[in-house]
Every structure is written in structure tokens, then in C-alpha cells.
C-alpha atoms as an extended CHARMM CRD file, in Angstrom:
* protein
*
        49  EXT
         1         1  MET       CA             -0.0540000000       14.2580000000       14.1070000000  PROA      1               0.0000000000
         2         2  SER       CA              0.0960000000       10.7730000000       15.4720000000  PROA      2               0.0000000000
         3         3  HSD       CA              2.3540000000        7.8100000000       14.8010000000  PROA      3               0.0000000000
         4         4  ASP       CA              3.3330000000        4.5980000000       16.5380000000  PROA      4               0.0000000000
         5         5  VAL       CA              6.6400000000        5.5760000000       18.1280000000  PROA      5               0.0000000000
         6         6  HSD       CA              7.4250000000        2.0120000000       19.2220000000  PROA      6               0.0000000000
         7         7  HSD       CA              6.9730000000        0.6530000000       15.6930000000  PROA      7               0.0000000000
         8         8  PHE       CA              8.9910000000        3.5600000000       14.2910000000  PROA      8               0.0000000000
         9         9  GLY       CA             11.8510000000        2.8750000000       16.7280000000  PROA      9               0.0000000000
        10        10  ALA       CA             11.8310000000       -0.8380000000       15.9100000000  PROA      10              0.0000000000
        11        11  GLU       CA             12.0110000000       -0.0720000000       12.1760000000  PROA      11              0.0000000000
        12        12  VAL       CA             14.8890000000        2.3660000000       12.7090000000  PROA      12              0.0000000000
        13        13  ALA       CA             16.8140000000       -0.2400000000       14.7080000000  PROA      13              0.0000000000
        14        14  ARG       CA             16.1540000000       -2.9260000000       12.0810000000  PROA      14              0.0000000000
        15        15  VAL       CA             17.3790000000       -0.6980000000        9.2390000000  PROA      15              0.0000000000
        16        16  LEU       CA             20.4110000000        0.4240000000       11.2540000000  PROA      16              0.0000000000
        17        17  PHE       CA             21.4780000000       -3.1680000000       11.8950000000  PROA      17              0.0000000000
        18        18  ASP       CA             20.9470000000       -4.0040000000        8.2140000000  PROA      18              0.0000000000
        19        19  VAL       CA             23.2290000000       -1.0920000000        7.2620000000  PROA      19              0.0000000000
        20        20  ILE       CA             25.8550000000       -2.1370000000        9.8090000000  PROA      20              0.0000000000
        21        21  ASN       CA             25.7580000000       -5.7270000000        8.5360000000  PROA      21              0.0000000000
        22        22  GLY       CA             25.8450000000       -4.6140000000        4.8940000000  PROA      22              0.0000000000
        23        23  THR       CA             22.5310000000       -6.3050000000        4.0580000000  PROA      23              0.0000000000
        24        24  ARG       CA             20.4530000000       -3.1990000000        3.3080000000  PROA      24              0.0000000000
        25        25  THR       CA             20.0150000000       -2.9450000000       -0.4530000000  PROA      25              0.0000000000
        26        26  GLY       CA             17.3140000000       -0.3510000000       -1.1040000000  PROA      26              0.0000000000
        27        27  PRO       CA             15.0700000000        2.4430000000        0.1100000000  PROA      27              0.0000000000
        28        28  HSD       CA             12.9230000000        2.0530000000        3.1880000000  PROA      28              0.0000000000
        29        29  GLN       CA              9.3250000000        3.2550000000        3.5460000000  PROA      29              0.0000000000
        30        30  ALA       CA              8.7110000000        4.7970000000        6.9680000000  PROA      30              0.0000000000
        31        31  PRO       CA              5.2330000000        4.5370000000        8.4870000000  PROA      31              0.0000000000
        32        32  THR       CA              3.1100000000        7.5510000000        7.5870000000  PROA      32              0.0000000000
        33        33  PRO       CA              1.8240000000        9.6580000000       10.5030000000  PROA      33              0.0000000000
        34        34  THR       CA             -1.9000000000       10.3880000000       10.5990000000  PROA      34              0.0000000000
        35        35  LEU       CA             -3.7240000000       13.5830000000       11.4580000000  PROA      35              0.0000000000
        36        36  THR       CA             -5.6940000000       13.1760000000       14.6770000000  PROA      36              0.0000000000
        37        37  PRO       CA             -7.8610000000       16.2500000000       15.3950000000  PROA      37              0.0000000000
        38        38  ARG       CA             -8.1690000000       16.8990000000       19.1120000000  PROA      38              0.0000000000
        39        39  GLY       CA            -11.4380000000       17.7580000000       20.7830000000  PROA      39              0.0000000000
        40        40  SER       CA             -9.7240000000       20.6510000000       22.5490000000  PROA      40              0.0000000000
        41        41  THR       CA             -8.6590000000       22.3340000000       19.2940000000  PROA      41              0.0000000000
        42        42  ALA       CA            -10.4970000000       25.6500000000       18.8960000000  PROA      42              0.0000000000
        43        43  ARG       CA            -11.4760000000       27.4380000000       15.6780000000  PROA      43              0.0000000000
        44        44  ALA       CA             -8.9550000000       29.8540000000       14.2530000000  PROA      44              0.0000000000
        45        45  PRO       CA             -9.5450000000       33.4810000000       15.2760000000  PROA      45              0.0000000000
        46        46  GLY       CA            -11.8610000000       35.1570000000       12.7750000000  PROA      46              0.0000000000
        47        47  ALA       CA            -13.0000000000       31.8230000000       11.2640000000  PROA      47              0.0000000000
        48        48  GLY       CA            -16.5960000000       32.4700000000       12.2740000000  PROA      48              0.0000000000
        49        49  GLY       CA            -19.0750000000       29.8130000000       13.0500000000  PROA      49              0.0000000000
């Protein structure tokens, strides 16, 4: 899994300050992580191939 940790941290801080200031009024959509297969990932034992 991969996600932009800097962007995630900035969003968390922004939402936290909104909550502290009483300006947050609804749900927040967090960035969705993506699956990034690694070249070093081996086949599962018994998978054949």
C-alpha cells in the first residue's frame, strides 16, 4: 500500500484545527491509498507458474 504521508498529515492538521475552532461541519474524505506491487514480491508458495 502506498499513500502520500505528507498530504495525509496536512489534511489531519487542517481538520484538527477546524474542529478546535468549531468550523468543521461535516465528514471528511481521507485520501485513498493505492496498491503498489513491488518487484521483489514472490509468488505465494504452491501458486505454480
